[in-house]
CSV table of C-alpha atoms and ligand atoms in Angstrom, one decimal:
chain,number,residue,atom,x,y,z
A,1,MET,CA,-23.6,-27.0,29.4
A,2,PRO,CA,-24.0,-24.6,26.5
A,3,ASN,CA,-22.7,-25.6,23.2
A,4,THR,CA,-24.0,-22.9,20.9
A,5,ILE,CA,-23.4,-19.2,21.2
A,6,SER,CA,-24.3,-16.1,19.3
A,7,GLY,CA,-22.0,-13.1,19.1
A,8,PHE,CA,-18.9,-15.3,19.7
A,9,SER,CA,-16.8,-13.2,17.3
A,10,LYS,CA,-17.5,-10.1,19.4
A,11,LEU,CA,-16.0,-11.6,22.6
A,12,THR,CA,-12.4,-10.8,23.5
A,13,LYS,CA,-9.9,-13.6,23.1
A,14,SER,CA,-9.9,-14.5,26.7
A,15,GLU,CA,-13.7,-14.5,26.8
A,16,LYS,CA,-13.7,-16.9,23.8
A,17,ILE,CA,-11.3,-19.2,25.6
A,18,GLU,CA,-13.4,-19.1,28.8
A,19,TRP,CA,-16.6,-19.9,26.9
A,20,LEU,CA,-14.8,-22.9,25.3
A,21,LEU,CA,-13.4,-24.1,28.6
A,22,ASP,CA,-16.8,-23.8,30.3
A,23,SER,CA,-18.5,-25.6,27.4
A,24,TYR,CA,-16.2,-28.4,26.5
A,25,PHE,CA,-13.5,-29.0,29.1
A,26,THR,CA,-13.4,-30.5,32.5
A,27,GLU,CA,-9.7,-29.8,33.2
A,28,LYS,CA,-10.1,-26.1,32.6
A,29,ASP,CA,-6.9,-24.9,34.2
A,30,ASN,CA,-4.8,-27.3,32.2
A,31,ALA,CA,-6.5,-26.4,28.9
A,32,ARG,CA,-6.2,-22.7,29.6
A,33,THR,CA,-2.5,-23.0,30.4
A,34,LEU,CA,-1.9,-25.0,27.2
A,35,VAL,CA,-3.7,-22.6,25.0
A,36,GLU,CA,-1.9,-19.6,26.6
A,37,SER,CA,1.5,-21.3,26.4
A,38,TYR,CA,1.3,-21.0,22.7
A,39,TRP,CA,0.8,-17.3,22.7
A,40,ASN,CA,3.8,-15.2,21.6
A,41,SER,CA,5.2,-13.0,24.3
A,42,ASP,CA,5.8,-10.3,21.6
A,43,GLU,CA,2.4,-8.7,21.7
A,44,LYS,CA,2.8,-7.0,18.3
A,45,LEU,CA,3.7,-10.3,16.7
A,46,GLN,CA,0.8,-12.1,18.4
A,47,LYS,CA,-1.6,-9.4,17.2
A,48,LEU,CA,-0.4,-9.8,13.7
A,49,HIS,CA,-1.2,-13.6,13.8
A,50,ASP,CA,-4.5,-13.0,15.6
A,51,GLU,CA,-5.6,-10.8,12.8
A,52,PHE,CA,-4.9,-13.3,10.0
A,53,ILE,CA,-8.2,-15.0,10.7
A,54,GLU,CA,-11.3,-14.6,12.8
A,55,ASN,CA,-11.9,-16.0,16.3
A,56,THR,CA,-8.2,-16.7,16.9
A,57,ILE,CA,-7.5,-18.2,20.3
A,58,THR,CA,-3.9,-19.2,20.0
A,59,ASN,CA,-1.2,-20.3,17.5
A,60,TYR,CA,-0.9,-23.7,15.9
A,61,TYR,CA,2.8,-24.6,15.4
A,62,LEU,CA,4.2,-26.6,12.4
A,63,PRO,CA,7.9,-27.2,12.2
A,64,LEU,CA,9.7,-25.2,9.6
A,65,GLY,CA,12.6,-27.3,8.3
A,66,VAL,CA,15.2,-26.8,5.6
A,67,ALA,CA,16.3,-29.1,2.8
A,68,PRO,CA,19.7,-27.7,1.7
A,69,ASN,CA,21.9,-28.5,-1.4
A,70,PHE,CA,19.3,-28.1,-4.1
A,71,LEU,CA,21.1,-27.3,-7.4
A,72,ILE,CA,18.4,-25.9,-9.7
A,73,ASN,CA,19.5,-24.5,-13.1
A,74,ASP,CA,23.0,-24.1,-11.7
A,75,THR,CA,21.9,-22.1,-8.7
A,76,PHE,CA,22.1,-23.4,-5.1
A,77,TYR,CA,19.0,-23.3,-2.9
A,78,ALA,CA,18.2,-24.2,0.7
A,79,ILE,CA,14.5,-25.0,0.5
A,80,PRO,CA,12.2,-24.1,3.4
A,81,MET,CA,9.5,-26.7,4.2
A,82,ALA,CA,6.7,-26.3,6.7
A,83,ILE,CA,5.3,-29.8,7.4
A,84,GLU,CA,4.4,-32.1,10.3
A,85,GLU,CA,5.2,-35.5,8.6
A,86,SER,CA,8.5,-36.9,9.8
A,87,SER,CA,10.8,-38.1,7.0
A,88,VAL,CA,9.7,-35.5,4.3
A,89,VAL,CA,12.5,-33.0,4.9
A,90,ALA,CA,15.0,-35.8,5.4
A,91,ALA,CA,13.9,-37.4,2.1
A,92,ALA,CA,14.1,-34.1,0.2
A,93,SER,CA,17.6,-33.5,1.6
A,94,LYS,CA,18.7,-36.9,0.6
A,95,ALA,CA,17.4,-36.5,-2.9
A,96,SER,CA,18.9,-33.1,-3.3
A,97,LYS,CA,22.3,-34.5,-2.4
A,98,PHE,CA,21.9,-37.5,-4.7
A,99,TRP,CA,21.2,-35.2,-7.7
A,100,LEU,CA,23.7,-32.6,-6.7
A,101,GLU,CA,26.3,-35.2,-7.5
A,102,ARG,CA,24.7,-35.9,-10.9
A,103,GLY,CA,24.2,-32.4,-12.3
A,104,GLY,CA,21.3,-31.1,-10.2
A,105,PHE,CA,17.8,-30.3,-11.3
A,106,LYS,CA,16.7,-28.4,-14.5
A,107,ALA,CA,13.5,-26.5,-14.4
A,108,LYS,CA,11.6,-24.2,-16.7
A,109,VAL,CA,8.3,-22.4,-16.7
A,110,ILE,CA,6.1,-23.3,-19.7
A,111,SER,CA,3.3,-20.9,-19.2
A,112,THR,CA,1.8,-18.5,-16.6
A,113,GLU,CA,-1.8,-17.9,-17.6
A,114,LYS,CA,-4.5,-17.7,-14.9
A,115,ILE,CA,-8.2,-18.1,-15.4
A,116,GLY,CA,-11.4,-16.6,-14.1
A,117,GLN,CA,-15.0,-16.9,-15.0
A,118,VAL,CA,-18.3,-15.0,-14.8
A,119,HIS,CA,-21.0,-17.6,-14.7
A,120,PHE,CA,-24.4,-16.4,-15.9
A,121,THR,CA,-27.8,-17.6,-17.2
A,122,TYR,CA,-29.4,-16.3,-20.3
A,123,LYS,CA,-32.7,-17.3,-21.9
A,124,GLY,CA,-32.8,-16.4,-25.6
A,125,ASP,CA,-31.1,-16.4,-29.0
A,126,PHE,CA,-27.4,-17.4,-28.8
A,127,ASN,CA,-26.6,-15.3,-31.9
A,128,LYS,CA,-27.9,-12.2,-30.2
A,129,LEU,CA,-25.8,-13.0,-27.1
A,130,LYS,CA,-22.7,-13.4,-29.3
A,131,ALA,CA,-23.4,-10.0,-30.9
A,132,PHE,CA,-23.9,-8.4,-27.5
A,133,PHE,CA,-20.6,-9.9,-26.3
A,134,LYS,CA,-18.8,-8.5,-29.3
A,135,HIS,CA,-20.3,-5.1,-28.6
A,136,VAL,CA,-19.6,-5.1,-24.9
A,137,LYS,CA,-16.1,-6.6,-24.8
A,138,PRO,CA,-14.2,-3.4,-25.2
A,139,LYS,CA,-16.2,-1.8,-22.4
A,140,LEU,CA,-15.6,-4.9,-20.1
A,141,ILE,CA,-11.9,-4.2,-20.5
A,142,SER,CA,-12.1,-0.4,-20.3
A,143,ASP,CA,-14.3,-0.4,-17.1
A,144,THR,CA,-11.6,-2.3,-15.3
A,145,ALA,CA,-8.9,0.2,-16.3
A,146,SER,CA,-8.4,1.6,-12.7
A,147,MET,CA,-8.0,-2.0,-11.4
A,148,THR,CA,-5.6,-3.2,-14.1
A,149,LYS,CA,-3.4,-0.1,-14.2
A,150,SER,CA,-0.8,-1.1,-11.7
A,151,MET,CA,-0.8,-4.8,-12.9
A,152,GLU,CA,-0.2,-3.6,-16.4
A,153,ARG,CA,2.7,-1.4,-15.3
A,154,ARG,CA,4.2,-4.6,-13.9
A,155,GLY,CA,3.7,-6.4,-17.3
A,156,GLY,CA,0.5,-8.2,-16.5
A,157,GLY,CA,-3.2,-7.7,-16.9
A,158,ILE,CA,-6.2,-9.1,-18.7
A,159,LEU,CA,-5.1,-11.3,-21.6
A,160,ASN,CA,-8.5,-12.1,-23.1
A,161,ILE,CA,-12.2,-12.6,-22.5
A,162,LYS,CA,-14.3,-15.2,-24.3
A,163,LEU,CA,-17.9,-16.0,-24.3
A,164,ARG,CA,-18.6,-19.7,-23.8
A,165,ASN,CA,-21.9,-21.5,-24.5
A,166,LYS,CA,-22.4,-24.2,-21.9
A,167,SER,CA,-26.1,-24.5,-22.4
A,168,GLU,CA,-25.9,-28.1,-23.7
A,169,ASP,CA,-24.5,-29.2,-20.4
A,170,LEU,CA,-26.8,-27.1,-18.2
A,171,PRO,CA,-29.8,-25.3,-19.6
A,172,ASN,CA,-29.3,-21.5,-20.2
A,173,TYR,CA,-25.8,-21.6,-18.7
A,174,TYR,CA,-23.1,-19.4,-20.3
A,175,GLN,CA,-19.7,-18.0,-19.2
A,176,LEU,CA,-17.3,-15.2,-19.6
A,177,HIS,CA,-14.1,-17.1,-19.6
A,178,ALA,CA,-11.2,-14.7,-18.9
A,179,THR,CA,-7.5,-15.2,-18.9
A,180,PHE,CA,-5.0,-13.1,-16.9
A,181,GLU,CA,-1.3,-12.6,-16.4
A,182,THR,CA,-0.6,-11.7,-12.8
A,183,MET,CA,3.2,-11.6,-12.8
A,184,ASP,CA,4.6,-12.1,-9.3
A,185,ALA,CA,1.2,-12.1,-7.6
A,186,MET,CA,-0.8,-15.2,-7.1
A,187,GLY,CA,-3.5,-12.9,-8.4
A,188,ALA,CA,-6.7,-14.1,-6.7
A,189,ASN,CA,-7.8,-10.6,-5.5
A,190,PHE,CA,-6.9,-9.0,-8.8
A,191,ILE,CA,-8.7,-11.6,-10.9
A,192,ASN,CA,-11.8,-11.6,-8.6
A,193,THR,CA,-12.0,-7.8,-8.6
A,194,CYS,CA,-11.8,-7.7,-12.5
A,195,LEU,CA,-14.4,-10.5,-12.7
A,196,GLU,CA,-16.9,-8.7,-10.5
A,197,GLN,CA,-16.5,-5.6,-12.6
A,198,PHE,CA,-17.0,-7.6,-15.8
A,199,ALA,CA,-20.2,-8.9,-14.2
A,200,THR,CA,-21.5,-5.5,-13.3
A,201,THR,CA,-20.7,-4.0,-16.7
A,202,PHE,CA,-22.1,-7.1,-18.5
A,203,LYS,CA,-25.4,-6.9,-16.6
A,204,SER,CA,-26.0,-3.2,-16.9
A,205,GLU,CA,-25.0,-3.1,-20.6
A,206,ALA,CA,-27.4,-6.0,-21.4
A,207,LEU,CA,-30.3,-3.9,-20.0
A,208,GLN,CA,-29.6,-1.4,-22.7
A,209,PHE,CA,-28.8,-3.6,-25.6
A,210,GLU,CA,-31.4,-2.8,-28.2
A,211,ASP,CA,-31.5,-6.2,-30.0
A,212,PHE,CA,-32.3,-8.1,-26.9
A,213,ASN,CA,-36.0,-8.7,-26.0
A,214,ASP,CA,-37.0,-8.1,-22.4
A,215,GLU,CA,-36.1,-11.6,-21.1
A,216,GLU,CA,-32.8,-11.5,-22.9
A,217,LYS,CA,-32.0,-8.1,-21.3
A,218,HIS,CA,-32.5,-9.7,-17.9
A,219,LEU,CA,-29.7,-12.2,-18.1
A,220,SER,CA,-28.7,-13.2,-14.6
A,221,ILE,CA,-25.2,-13.3,-13.1
A,222,VAL,CA,-24.8,-16.4,-10.9
A,223,MET,CA,-21.2,-15.8,-9.7
A,224,SER,CA,-17.8,-14.4,-10.6
A,225,ILE,CA,-14.7,-16.3,-9.4
A,226,LEU,CA,-11.2,-17.3,-10.4
A,227,SER,CA,-10.5,-20.9,-11.3
A,228,ASN,CA,-7.9,-22.9,-9.4
A,229,PHE,CA,-7.6,-25.2,-12.4
A,230,VAL,CA,-4.7,-23.6,-14.2
A,231,PRO,CA,-3.5,-26.0,-16.9
A,232,ASN,CA,-1.8,-23.1,-18.6
A,233,CYS,CA,0.3,-22.0,-15.6
A,234,LEU,CA,2.7,-24.9,-16.0
A,235,VAL,CA,6.2,-25.7,-14.9
A,236,ARG,CA,8.5,-28.6,-15.7
A,237,ALA,CA,11.4,-29.9,-13.6
A,238,GLU,CA,13.7,-32.7,-14.6
A,239,VAL,CA,16.7,-34.8,-13.5
A,240,SER,CA,18.7,-37.1,-15.8
A,241,CYS,CA,21.9,-39.0,-15.9
A,242,LYS,CA,23.5,-42.0,-17.5
A,243,ILE,CA,22.1,-45.2,-15.9
A,244,GLU,CA,25.5,-46.3,-14.7
A,245,ASP,CA,25.8,-43.0,-12.8
A,246,LEU,CA,22.9,-43.9,-10.6
A,247,LYS,CA,25.2,-46.2,-8.8
A,248,SER,CA,25.6,-45.3,-5.2
A,249,LYS,CA,25.6,-46.9,-1.7
A,250,ASP,CA,21.9,-47.6,-1.9
A,251,ILE,CA,21.9,-48.5,-5.6
A,252,PRO,CA,24.4,-51.2,-6.2
A,253,ASN,CA,22.8,-52.3,-9.4
A,254,PRO,CA,21.8,-49.2,-11.3
A,255,GLU,CA,20.4,-51.0,-14.4
A,256,GLU,CA,18.0,-53.0,-12.2
A,257,PHE,CA,17.1,-49.9,-10.1
A,258,ALA,CA,16.3,-47.8,-13.2
A,259,GLN,CA,14.0,-50.5,-14.7
A,260,LYS,CA,12.2,-51.0,-11.4
A,261,PHE,CA,11.9,-47.3,-10.8
A,262,LYS,CA,10.4,-46.8,-14.3
A,263,GLN,CA,8.0,-49.7,-13.6
A,264,ALA,CA,6.8,-47.9,-10.5
A,265,ILE,CA,6.1,-44.8,-12.5
A,266,ASP,CA,4.4,-46.7,-15.2
A,267,ILE,CA,2.1,-48.4,-12.6
A,268,ALA,CA,1.2,-44.9,-11.2
A,269,LYS,CA,0.4,-43.9,-14.8
A,270,ILE,CA,-2.2,-46.6,-15.4
A,271,GLU,CA,-3.5,-47.4,-11.8
A,272,PRO,CA,-5.4,-44.6,-10.1
A,273,TYR,CA,-5.2,-46.3,-6.6
A,274,ARG,CA,-1.4,-46.1,-6.9
A,275,ALA,CA,-1.4,-42.7,-8.7
A,276,VAL,CA,-3.2,-41.0,-5.8
A,277,THR,CA,-0.6,-42.2,-3.3
A,278,HIS,CA,2.2,-41.5,-5.7
A,279,ASN,CA,0.9,-37.9,-6.2
A,280,LYS,CA,0.3,-37.6,-2.4
A,281,GLY,CA,4.1,-38.2,-2.0
A,282,ILE,CA,4.8,-35.4,-4.6
A,283,MET,CA,2.5,-33.1,-2.6
A,284,ASN,CA,4.4,-33.8,0.6
A,285,GLY,CA,7.2,-31.8,-1.0
A,286,ILE,CA,5.1,-29.3,-2.8
A,287,ASP,CA,2.7,-28.3,0.0
A,288,ALA,CA,5.6,-27.9,2.5
A,289,VAL,CA,7.3,-25.3,0.3
A,290,VAL,CA,4.0,-23.7,-0.7
A,291,LEU,CA,3.0,-23.3,3.0
A,292,ALA,CA,6.5,-22.1,4.0
A,293,THR,CA,6.3,-19.4,1.3
A,294,GLY,CA,2.9,-18.2,2.4
A,295,ASN,CA,1.0,-19.5,-0.6
A,296,ASP,CA,-2.4,-21.1,-0.8
A,297,PHE,CA,-1.8,-24.9,-0.6
A,298,ARG,CA,-5.5,-25.7,-1.0
A,299,ALA,CA,-5.6,-23.9,-4.3
A,300,VAL,CA,-2.4,-25.7,-5.4
A,301,GLU,CA,-3.7,-29.1,-4.3
A,302,ALA,CA,-7.1,-28.6,-6.1
A,303,GLY,CA,-5.4,-27.5,-9.3
A,304,VAL,CA,-2.7,-30.1,-9.3
A,305,HIS,CA,-5.2,-33.0,-8.8
A,306,ALA,CA,-7.5,-31.7,-11.5
A,307,TYR,CA,-4.5,-31.6,-13.8
A,308,ALA,CA,-3.7,-35.2,-12.9
A,309,ALA,CA,-7.2,-36.1,-14.1
A,310,LYS,CA,-7.4,-33.8,-17.1
A,311,ASP,CA,-7.5,-36.6,-19.7
A,312,GLY,CA,-10.4,-38.3,-18.0
A,313,LYS,CA,-8.4,-40.7,-15.8
A,314,TYR,CA,-6.4,-39.8,-12.7
A,315,THR,CA,-2.7,-40.5,-13.4
A,316,SER,CA,0.9,-39.9,-12.3
A,317,LEU,CA,2.2,-36.3,-12.3
A,318,THR,CA,5.8,-37.6,-12.8
A,319,HIS,CA,7.2,-39.4,-15.8
A,320,CYS,CA,10.3,-41.6,-16.4
A,321,SER,CA,12.1,-42.7,-19.5
A,322,ILE,CA,15.1,-44.9,-20.1
A,323,GLU,CA,16.6,-44.3,-23.6
A,324,ASN,CA,20.1,-45.0,-25.0
A,325,GLY,CA,21.5,-45.7,-21.6
A,326,ASN,CA,20.0,-42.5,-20.1
A,327,PHE,CA,17.7,-42.3,-17.1
A,328,LYS,CA,15.3,-39.3,-17.2
A,329,PHE,CA,12.7,-38.4,-14.5
A,330,TRP,CA,10.5,-35.3,-14.7
A,331,ILE,CA,7.3,-33.6,-13.5
A,332,GLU,CA,5.0,-31.2,-15.2
A,333,ILE,CA,2.5,-29.5,-13.0
A,334,PRO,CA,0.3,-26.4,-12.8
A,335,LEU,CA,1.3,-24.0,-10.0
A,336,ALA,CA,-0.3,-20.6,-9.4
A,337,LEU,CA,2.0,-19.0,-6.9
A,338,GLY,CA,2.9,-15.6,-5.7
A,339,THR,CA,5.9,-13.9,-4.2
A,340,VAL,CA,4.3,-10.6,-3.6
A,341,GLY,CA,0.9,-9.8,-2.0
A,342,GLY,CA,-1.0,-12.0,0.4
A,343,LEU,CA,1.0,-13.3,3.4
A,344,THR,CA,4.3,-12.7,1.6
A,345,SER,CA,4.9,-9.3,3.0
A,346,ILE,CA,3.2,-9.7,6.4
A,347,HIS,CA,4.1,-13.1,7.9
A,348,PRO,CA,7.7,-12.7,9.3
A,349,LEU,CA,8.6,-16.4,8.7
A,350,VAL,CA,7.2,-16.2,5.1
A,351,LYS,CA,9.5,-13.2,4.5
A,352,PHE,CA,12.3,-15.2,6.0
A,353,ALA,CA,11.6,-18.2,3.8
A,354,LEU,CA,11.5,-16.0,0.7
A,355,GLN,CA,14.8,-14.4,1.7
A,356,MET,CA,16.3,-17.8,2.1
A,357,LEU,CA,15.2,-18.5,-1.5
A,358,GLN,CA,17.0,-15.3,-2.6
A,359,LYS,CA,13.8,-13.3,-3.1
A,360,PRO,CA,12.4,-15.4,-6.0
A,361,THR,CA,10.0,-14.2,-8.7
A,362,ALA,CA,6.8,-16.2,-9.0
A,363,LYS,CA,8.4,-18.0,-11.9
A,364,ASP,CA,11.5,-18.9,-9.8
A,365,LEU,CA,9.2,-20.1,-7.0
A,366,MET,CA,7.3,-22.3,-9.5
A,367,LYS,CA,10.5,-24.0,-10.5
A,368,ILE,CA,11.7,-24.4,-6.8
A,369,VAL,CA,8.3,-25.9,-5.8
A,370,ALA,CA,8.2,-28.3,-8.8
A,371,VAL,CA,11.7,-29.5,-7.9
A,372,ALA,CA,10.7,-30.1,-4.3
A,373,GLY,CA,7.8,-32.3,-5.6
A,374,LEU,CA,10.1,-34.2,-8.0
A,375,ALA,CA,12.8,-34.7,-5.3
A,376,GLN,CA,10.2,-36.0,-2.9
A,377,ASN,CA,8.8,-38.4,-5.4
A,378,PHE,CA,12.2,-39.6,-6.3
A,379,GLY,CA,13.0,-40.3,-2.7
A,380,ALA,CA,9.7,-42.1,-2.1
A,381,VAL,CA,9.8,-44.3,-5.2
A,382,LYS,CA,13.5,-45.0,-4.6
A,383,SER,CA,12.7,-46.3,-1.1
A,384,LEU,CA,9.6,-48.1,-2.2
A,385,THR,CA,11.4,-50.0,-4.9
A,386,THR,CA,14.5,-50.8,-2.8
A,387,THR,CA,14.4,-51.0,1.0
A,388,GLY,CA,10.6,-50.4,1.3
A,389,ILE,CA,9.2,-47.2,2.9
A,390,GLN,CA,8.9,-48.3,6.5
A,391,GLU,CA,12.6,-48.5,7.3
A,392,GLY,CA,13.2,-44.8,6.8
A,393,HIS,CA,9.8,-43.8,7.8
A,394,MET,CA,9.8,-45.6,11.2
A,395,LYS,CA,13.3,-44.3,11.9
A,396,MET,CA,12.0,-40.8,11.6
A,397,HIS,CA,8.8,-41.7,13.5
A,398,LEU,CA,10.9,-43.1,16.4
A,399,MET,CA,11.2,-39.5,17.8
A,400,ASN,CA,7.5,-39.0,17.7
A,401,ILE,CA,7.0,-42.3,19.7
A,402,LEU,CA,9.7,-41.3,22.2
A,403,ASN,CA,8.1,-37.9,22.7
A,404,GLN,CA,4.7,-39.5,23.2
A,405,PHE,CA,6.3,-41.5,26.1
A,406,GLU,CA,8.0,-38.4,27.3
A,407,ALA,CA,11.5,-39.9,27.0
A,408,THR,CA,14.3,-37.9,28.5
A,409,ASP,CA,17.3,-36.8,26.4
A,410,ILE,CA,19.4,-39.6,27.9
A,411,GLU,CA,16.7,-42.2,27.1
A,412,LYS,CA,16.3,-40.8,23.6
A,413,SER,CA,20.0,-41.1,22.9
A,414,GLU,CA,20.1,-44.7,24.2
A,415,LEU,CA,17.1,-45.7,22.2
A,416,ILE,CA,18.2,-44.0,19.0
A,417,LYS,CA,21.5,-46.0,19.3
A,418,HIS,CA,19.5,-49.2,20.0
A,419,PHE,CA,17.3,-48.7,16.9
A,420,LYS,CA,20.2,-48.1,14.6
A,421,THR,CA,20.4,-51.9,14.4
A,422,ASN,CA,16.9,-52.9,15.4
A,423,VAL,CA,13.6,-52.7,13.5
A,424,VAL,CA,11.4,-49.8,14.6
A,425,SER,CA,7.8,-50.5,15.2
A,426,HIS,CA,5.4,-48.9,17.7
A,427,SER,CA,5.5,-52.0,19.9
A,428,SER,CA,9.3,-52.5,19.7
A,429,VAL,CA,9.8,-48.9,20.8
A,430,VAL,CA,7.4,-49.3,23.7
A,431,ASP,CA,9.2,-52.5,24.8
A,432,ALA,CA,12.5,-50.9,24.6
A,433,ILE,CA,11.4,-47.9,26.7
A,434,GLU,CA,9.9,-50.2,29.3
A,435,ASN,CA,13.1,-52.3,29.4
A,436,LEU,CA,15.2,-49.2,29.8
A,437,ARG,CA,13.0,-47.9,32.6
A,438,LYS,CA,13.0,-51.2,34.5
B,501,MEV,C1,3.8,-40.9,2.4
B,501,MEV,O1,3.5,-39.7,3.0
B,501,MEV,C2,4.0,-40.8,1.0
B,501,MEV,C3,4.3,-42.1,0.2
B,501,MEV,O2,3.2,-43.0,0.4
B,501,MEV,C4,4.3,-41.7,-1.3
B,501,MEV,C5,4.4,-42.9,-2.2
B,501,MEV,O3,3.9,-44.0,-1.9
B,501,MEV,O4,4.9,-42.7,-3.3
B,501,MEV,C6,5.5,-42.8,0.7
């Protein structure tokens, strides 16, 4: 049974599948049928998806759901969410409705600066390096002119380049630390292209810098890459209302609710074990919208969690205050997002999602995504501090268990009715299915 192969990428899709079936599957026909059943019958569409990555064998579906009724800065949005976890879209929809009746969400972009670095080593006099940097900086910028032209036309470009001495942390280590404005693009390609040009110019100019001795001339570029830590690409979203206005079917005692809710946020501020789960709940909302809009959720995840730990201790990304009878709940997070470039103009469902959001600018999308995170966190903390999370969670999970047992539509509707008044757990659902089938 072979389990390694060379030249895999050169095989056709069917050959790749056959190799996998021969190597790892006993029920080959079933496995083949499964993989092929996920192919799209529209060959052009399938080819488009095949070519997003290498070695594609089929498509991997995630549900695309919608959370409607989001009022953000007085505009209504139906928010697209791509996510597998039951209860996330339902919680977002519930939170949007709750705040719709209380003035909606307010959001604003605080800053939009992106960062990239050229990491290099240099053995020599730092003052000479500083002089060289001053000398070469205009050329670093002018050598990227052809790359920055169209970005500049759109209002963006290189904001600044600084030399940073990191040699106390790591011997001989220095950086060119550059900042960028990338407008509606996430900007990864633009930034990396500029950085690689900076590196080329920096290296070749160093060889000709007269004040450098031979070793100094041969400074060495280690790598050039954008940073996904974007603490100056920040957005804030907020909800607020009078405490008494929090009263609703689920919140009979708003004063008690507000105090307990704030305690939950305060706990997440000081207790990292709680903060991580608290922020995970926020990312349930954020990632789902980031994914639906064709953005890079890994970049967002990395940047957001780094931001949560920026003061040396991992803490909550949301904040709550109770002052003069007012309840305020807000989030401040870094989000490097794009609404042009990347998948945004090629993935049909991403185009559909952006259309649903009324063709947002990157700044609009930052606000929408931050609101989705805040709404999700509101829903989670509200449940946690009132009914507990399992009630809603298991109700949504019920469908997964029913599908696992291949319940028919009639069985599903019977059992959904049954579990309106009974506690859902894996075993109680299994018992109920068995009883029904007796
Ligand atoms: C589950 O996906 C997310 C929660 O655990 C978030 C939280 O605890 O705040 C419910």
